[in-house]
């Protein structure tokens, strides 16, 4: 992602937000409601999950 990019996450797609250890990330989320339904928020990512995911992505 680059500054100014727009990311669309379709319904039903699991994803998470985060920065890498040496860089910040800020995001603005707009949630639409469709027939009274919107995003389903999952549990927060633990520090261990984050570190593991980052280590795997860097390989």
mmCIF file of C-alpha atoms in Angstrom:
data_model
loop_
_atom_site.group_PDB
_atom_site.id
_atom_site.type_symbol
_atom_site.label_atom_id
_atom_site.label_comp_id
_atom_site.label_asym_id
_atom_site.label_seq_id
_atom_site.Cartn_x
_atom_site.Cartn_y
_atom_site.Cartn_z
ATOM 1 C CA UNK A 1 0.000 0.000 0.000
ATOM 2 C CA UNK A 2 1.055 3.546 -0.664
ATOM 3 C CA UNK A 3 -0.237 6.854 0.752
ATOM 4 C CA UNK A 4 -3.606 7.668 -0.777
ATOM 5 C CA UNK A 5 -4.396 4.095 -1.847
ATOM 6 C CA UNK A 6 -7.952 2.829 -1.483
ATOM 7 C CA UNK A 7 -8.512 -0.772 -0.442
ATOM 8 C CA UNK A 8 -11.845 -2.514 -0.903
ATOM 9 C CA UNK A 9 -12.517 -5.543 1.270
ATOM 10 C CA UNK A 10 -15.470 -7.528 -0.060
ATOM 11 C CA UNK A 11 -18.048 -9.038 2.290
ATOM 12 C CA UNK A 12 -16.878 -12.227 3.968
ATOM 13 C CA UNK A 13 -13.151 -11.592 3.479
ATOM 14 C CA UNK A 14 -11.147 -11.804 6.700
ATOM 15 C CA UNK A 15 -8.351 -9.266 6.940
ATOM 16 C CA UNK A 16 -6.445 -7.237 9.476
ATOM 17 C CA UNK A 17 -4.833 -3.833 9.631
ATOM 18 C CA UNK A 18 -1.346 -3.137 10.806
ATOM 19 C CA UNK A 19 1.968 -1.494 10.242
ATOM 20 C CA UNK A 20 5.400 -3.033 10.110
ATOM 21 C CA UNK A 21 7.709 -2.478 13.087
ATOM 22 C CA UNK A 22 9.615 0.388 11.432
ATOM 23 C CA UNK A 23 6.625 2.158 9.829
ATOM 24 C CA UNK A 24 3.332 3.638 10.941
ATOM 25 C CA UNK A 25 -0.070 2.981 9.446
ATOM 26 C CA UNK A 26 -3.260 4.956 9.828
ATOM 27 C CA UNK A 27 -6.522 4.018 8.198
ATOM 28 C CA UNK A 28 -9.961 5.475 7.834
ATOM 29 C CA UNK A 29 -12.704 2.881 7.560
ATOM 30 C CA UNK A 30 -16.099 3.521 6.040
ATOM 31 C CA UNK A 31 -18.629 0.801 6.728
ATOM 32 C CA UNK A 32 -21.720 0.433 4.620
ATOM 33 C CA UNK A 33 -24.852 -1.231 5.920
ATOM 34 C CA UNK A 34 -26.700 -3.630 3.671
ATOM 35 C CA UNK A 35 -30.093 -4.707 4.991
ATOM 36 C CA UNK A 36 -28.965 -3.746 8.490
ATOM 37 C CA UNK A 37 -25.706 -5.736 8.240
ATOM 38 C CA UNK A 38 -22.175 -4.340 8.252
ATOM 39 C CA UNK A 39 -18.668 -5.596 8.974
ATOM 40 C CA UNK A 40 -18.175 -8.453 11.399
ATOM 41 C CA UNK A 41 -15.319 -7.509 13.702
ATOM 42 C CA UNK A 42 -13.105 -10.389 14.788
ATOM 43 C CA UNK A 43 -10.906 -10.650 17.869
ATOM 44 C CA UNK A 44 -7.897 -8.322 18.206
ATOM 45 C CA UNK A 45 -4.578 -9.641 16.917
ATOM 46 C CA UNK A 46 -2.162 -10.468 19.739
ATOM 47 C CA UNK A 47 1.413 -9.171 19.736
ATOM 48 C CA UNK A 48 2.611 -12.756 19.143
ATOM 49 C CA UNK A 49 0.247 -13.222 16.163
ATOM 50 C CA UNK A 50 1.442 -9.914 14.716
ATOM 51 C CA UNK A 51 5.114 -10.775 15.153
ATOM 52 C CA UNK A 52 4.591 -14.231 13.635
ATOM 53 C CA UNK A 53 2.688 -12.867 10.619
ATOM 54 C CA UNK A 54 5.326 -10.174 10.013
ATOM 55 C CA UNK A 55 8.168 -12.730 10.233
ATOM 56 C CA UNK A 56 6.415 -14.990 7.697
ATOM 57 C CA UNK A 57 5.660 -12.101 5.309
ATOM 58 C CA UNK A 58 9.273 -10.875 5.265
ATOM 59 C CA UNK A 59 10.715 -14.235 4.157
#
